[in-house]
mmCIF file of C-alpha atoms and ligand atoms in Angstrom:
data_model
loop_
_atom_site.group_PDB
_atom_site.id
_atom_site.type_symbol
_atom_site.label_atom_id
_atom_site.label_comp_id
_atom_site.label_asym_id
_atom_site.label_seq_id
_atom_site.Cartn_x
_atom_site.Cartn_y
_atom_site.Cartn_z
ATOM 1 C CA MET A 506 -4.843 -4.778 -13.086
ATOM 2 C CA LYS A 507 -6.144 -2.277 -10.546
ATOM 3 C CA VAL A 508 -4.313 -2.309 -7.206
ATOM 4 C CA LEU A 509 -5.175 -0.439 -4.004
ATOM 5 C CA MET A 510 -2.598 -0.085 -1.195
ATOM 6 C CA VAL A 511 -4.083 0.504 2.274
ATOM 7 C CA CYS A 512 -2.659 1.551 5.671
ATOM 8 C CA LEU A 513 -4.048 3.491 8.633
ATOM 9 C CA GLY A 514 -3.304 7.128 7.826
ATOM 10 C CA ASN A 515 -2.470 6.957 4.087
ATOM 11 C CA ILE A 516 0.485 9.251 4.756
ATOM 12 C CA CYS A 517 3.418 6.898 5.540
ATOM 13 C CA ARG A 518 3.243 3.293 4.310
ATOM 14 C CA SER A 519 0.582 3.015 1.607
ATOM 15 C CA PRO A 520 1.775 6.143 -0.288
ATOM 16 C CA LEU A 521 5.196 4.458 -0.471
ATOM 17 C CA ALA A 522 3.630 1.197 -1.644
ATOM 18 C CA GLU A 523 1.670 3.122 -4.301
ATOM 19 C CA GLY A 524 4.739 5.039 -5.470
ATOM 20 C CA ILE A 525 7.012 1.997 -5.582
ATOM 21 C CA LEU A 526 4.526 -0.153 -7.506
ATOM 22 C CA LYS A 527 3.792 2.677 -9.984
ATOM 23 C CA HIS A 528 7.527 3.178 -10.489
ATOM 24 C CA LYS A 529 8.100 -0.523 -11.198
ATOM 25 C CA CYS A 530 5.084 -0.710 -13.539
ATOM 26 C CA LYS A 531 6.453 2.218 -15.521
ATOM 27 C CA GLN A 532 9.888 0.579 -15.765
ATOM 28 C CA GLN A 533 8.292 -2.646 -17.023
ATOM 29 C CA ASN A 534 5.748 -1.014 -19.331
ATOM 30 C CA LEU A 535 2.837 -2.445 -17.341
ATOM 31 C CA ASP A 536 -0.420 -0.570 -17.738
ATOM 32 C CA TRP A 537 -1.695 -1.006 -14.158
ATOM 33 C CA TYR A 538 -3.809 1.468 -12.193
ATOM 34 C CA VAL A 539 -2.410 1.925 -8.681
ATOM 35 C CA ASP A 540 -3.877 3.981 -5.849
ATOM 36 C CA SER A 541 -3.728 4.105 -2.041
ATOM 37 C CA ALA A 542 -6.083 4.895 0.838
ATOM 38 C CA GLY A 543 -6.316 4.846 4.632
ATOM 39 C CA THR A 544 -8.654 3.045 6.997
ATOM 40 C CA GLY A 545 -8.636 6.189 9.178
ATOM 41 C CA LYS A 546 -9.753 9.709 8.338
ATOM 42 C CA TRP A 547 -7.319 11.961 10.239
ATOM 43 C CA HIS A 548 -5.213 13.053 7.300
ATOM 44 C CA LEU A 549 -7.717 13.440 4.435
ATOM 45 C CA GLY A 550 -6.241 15.605 1.672
ATOM 46 C CA SER A 551 -2.768 15.669 3.252
ATOM 47 C CA ALA A 552 0.467 15.153 1.368
ATOM 48 C CA PRO A 553 2.529 12.126 2.429
ATOM 49 C CA ASP A 554 4.722 12.385 5.544
ATOM 50 C CA LEU A 555 7.981 14.155 4.575
ATOM 51 C CA ARG A 556 9.994 11.182 5.814
ATOM 52 C CA SER A 557 8.202 8.957 3.284
ATOM 53 C CA VAL A 558 8.696 11.553 0.542
ATOM 54 C CA GLN A 559 12.419 11.681 1.359
ATOM 55 C CA VAL A 560 13.101 7.946 1.469
ATOM 56 C CA ALA A 561 11.195 7.521 -1.809
ATOM 57 C CA LYS A 562 13.192 10.327 -3.424
ATOM 58 C CA LYS A 563 16.423 8.591 -2.383
ATOM 59 C CA TYR A 564 15.371 5.741 -4.706
ATOM 60 C CA SER A 565 14.060 8.032 -7.491
ATOM 61 C CA VAL A 566 10.404 7.504 -6.605
ATOM 62 C CA ASP A 567 8.333 10.702 -6.466
ATOM 63 C CA ILE A 568 5.320 10.499 -4.151
ATOM 64 C CA SER A 569 5.094 14.223 -3.373
ATOM 65 C CA GLU A 570 1.941 14.808 -5.437
ATOM 66 C CA GLN A 571 -0.120 12.119 -3.703
ATOM 67 C CA ARG A 572 -2.929 13.175 -1.360
ATOM 68 C CA ALA A 573 -4.488 11.076 1.401
ATOM 69 C CA ARG A 574 -7.990 9.680 1.147
ATOM 70 C CA SER A 575 -9.936 7.082 3.087
ATOM 71 C CA VAL A 576 -11.167 3.709 1.874
ATOM 72 C CA ARG A 577 -14.625 3.856 0.243
ATOM 73 C CA SER A 578 -17.172 1.132 -0.383
ATOM 74 C CA THR A 579 -16.776 1.453 -4.173
ATOM 75 C CA ASP A 580 -13.080 0.491 -3.845
ATOM 76 C CA TYR A 581 -14.164 -3.113 -3.326
ATOM 77 C CA GLU A 582 -15.775 -3.197 -6.777
ATOM 78 C CA GLU A 583 -13.281 -0.983 -8.564
ATOM 79 C CA PHE A 584 -10.016 -2.696 -7.578
ATOM 80 C CA ASP A 585 -8.835 -6.227 -8.415
ATOM 81 C CA LEU A 586 -6.393 -6.434 -5.511
ATOM 82 C CA ILE A 587 -6.463 -4.601 -2.179
ATOM 83 C CA PHE A 588 -3.244 -4.861 -0.139
ATOM 84 C CA ALA A 589 -3.284 -4.149 3.601
ATOM 85 C CA MET A 590 -0.010 -3.028 5.173
ATOM 86 C CA ASP A 591 -0.707 -4.570 8.600
ATOM 87 C CA THR A 592 -2.997 -7.089 10.250
ATOM 88 C CA SER A 593 -5.162 -4.356 11.756
ATOM 89 C CA ASN A 594 -5.805 -2.786 8.332
ATOM 90 C CA PHE A 595 -6.419 -6.305 7.011
ATOM 91 C CA LYS A 596 -9.097 -7.009 9.639
ATOM 92 C CA ASP A 597 -10.797 -3.642 9.104
ATOM 93 C CA LEU A 598 -10.864 -4.102 5.327
ATOM 94 C CA LYS A 599 -12.330 -7.592 5.675
ATOM 95 C CA SER A 600 -14.984 -6.404 8.108
ATOM 96 C CA TRP A 601 -16.186 -3.783 5.577
ATOM 97 C CA SER A 602 -16.381 -6.159 2.600
ATOM 98 C CA LEU A 603 -19.884 -7.136 1.559
ATOM 99 C CA ASP A 604 -19.422 -10.603 0.091
ATOM 100 C CA ALA A 605 -16.850 -13.301 -0.652
ATOM 101 C CA LYS A 606 -15.928 -11.744 -3.999
ATOM 102 C CA GLU A 607 -14.983 -8.488 -2.280
ATOM 103 C CA GLU A 608 -13.304 -10.252 0.636
ATOM 104 C CA ASN A 609 -11.112 -12.371 -1.642
ATOM 105 C CA LYS A 610 -9.516 -9.243 -3.113
ATOM 106 C CA ILE A 611 -8.028 -8.317 0.274
ATOM 107 C CA LYS A 612 -4.469 -9.522 0.925
ATOM 108 C CA LEU A 613 -1.822 -8.796 3.524
ATOM 109 C CA ILE A 614 1.015 -7.320 1.464
ATOM 110 C CA MET A 615 3.961 -9.105 3.143
ATOM 111 C CA ASN A 616 2.303 -12.485 2.558
ATOM 112 C CA GLU A 617 3.423 -11.980 -1.065
ATOM 113 C CA VAL A 618 7.040 -12.298 0.149
ATOM 114 C CA TYR A 619 6.545 -14.555 3.179
ATOM 115 C CA PRO A 620 3.400 -16.597 2.407
ATOM 116 C CA ASP A 621 1.013 -17.163 5.317
ATOM 117 C CA GLU A 622 3.353 -15.574 7.885
ATOM 118 C CA MET A 623 0.917 -12.686 8.432
ATOM 119 C CA MET A 624 3.803 -10.235 8.821
ATOM 120 C CA SER A 625 2.884 -6.561 9.194
ATOM 121 C CA VAL A 626 4.741 -3.607 7.695
ATOM 122 C CA PRO A 627 5.562 -1.704 10.924
ATOM 123 C CA ASP A 628 3.927 1.699 11.344
ATOM 124 C CA PRO A 629 6.875 4.132 11.123
ATOM 125 C CA TYR A 630 4.906 7.218 12.239
ATOM 126 C CA PHE A 631 6.600 7.352 15.654
ATOM 127 C CA ASN A 632 9.951 5.970 14.466
ATOM 128 C CA ASP A 633 12.138 8.260 12.345
ATOM 129 C CA ASN A 634 14.448 5.342 11.584
ATOM 130 C CA GLY A 635 11.666 3.051 10.413
ATOM 131 C CA PHE A 636 11.167 4.520 6.956
ATOM 132 C CA GLU A 637 14.151 2.846 5.266
ATOM 133 C CA GLU A 638 13.023 -0.582 6.523
ATOM 134 C CA VAL A 639 9.469 0.087 5.349
ATOM 135 C CA PHE A 640 10.774 1.087 1.910
ATOM 136 C CA GLN A 641 12.852 -2.087 1.601
ATOM 137 C CA MET A 642 9.963 -4.330 2.685
ATOM 138 C CA LEU A 643 7.580 -2.709 0.215
ATOM 139 C CA ASP A 644 10.163 -2.801 -2.577
ATOM 140 C CA LYS A 645 10.446 -6.583 -2.170
ATOM 141 C CA ALA A 646 6.689 -7.005 -1.927
ATOM 142 C CA CYS A 647 6.056 -4.971 -5.092
ATOM 143 C CA ASP A 648 8.534 -7.112 -7.044
ATOM 144 C CA LYS A 649 6.608 -10.206 -5.962
ATOM 145 C CA ILE A 650 3.240 -8.627 -6.792
ATOM 146 C CA ILE A 651 4.378 -7.860 -10.340
ATOM 147 C CA GLU A 652 5.914 -11.308 -10.773
ATOM 148 C CA LYS A 653 2.710 -13.003 -9.599
ATOM 149 C CA TYR A 654 -0.025 -10.903 -11.201
ATOM 150 C CA LYS A 655 1.449 -9.514 -14.440
HETATM 151 P P1 LIG B 961 0.426 5.174 8.028
HETATM 152 O O1 LIG B 961 1.039 5.802 9.360
HETATM 153 O O2 LIG B 961 -0.755 4.345 8.472
HETATM 154 O O3 LIG B 961 1.536 4.329 7.515
HETATM 155 O O4 LIG B 961 0.056 6.324 7.142
HETATM 156 C C1 LIG B 961 0.260 6.547 10.274
HETATM 157 C C2 LIG B 961 0.160 7.901 10.108
HETATM 158 C C3 LIG B 961 -0.588 8.643 11.009
HETATM 159 C C4 LIG B 961 -1.205 8.020 12.075
HETATM 160 C C5 LIG B 961 -1.092 6.654 12.215
HETATM 161 C C6 LIG B 961 -0.351 5.920 11.309
HETATM 162 N N1 LIG B 961 -1.936 8.758 13.017
HETATM 163 O O5 LIG B 961 -2.419 8.171 13.991
HETATM 164 O O6 LIG B 961 -2.128 9.963 12.828
#
């Protein structure tokens, strides 16, 4: 399984989603390829936000070596599942897909926990206290993703 996690900047939420899913795959001996990307281009090549690095570290997940990139057209062929963190990312990703096969790979990540509720993972960039909540939401979502697709 090849899984792409997508948010706006690829420095706060999707690096956490990537790190958490990789960590769980390793624990469960699952040979999945996991990556992340942003719909925006402001932070290309940047390391994750330190607040994401720190909350991940608290739970023994190391995301410090990740570097931000933007979504590319080849991602739609390469990946089996593309998870958007919020409804804005979800809309952007859908608008860039070329056909139904590509479009069907795009999911809103919290729908894995709360089906059809269209809940967004809140952008924590301007909220220092938001990172713990984001981690917990993504931790739950990644458990569900493994349960459903392994
Ligand atoms: P992310 O958070 O999408 O979770 O990586 C953001 C990081 C940076 C910006 C927006 C969201 N920004 O506008 O620079």
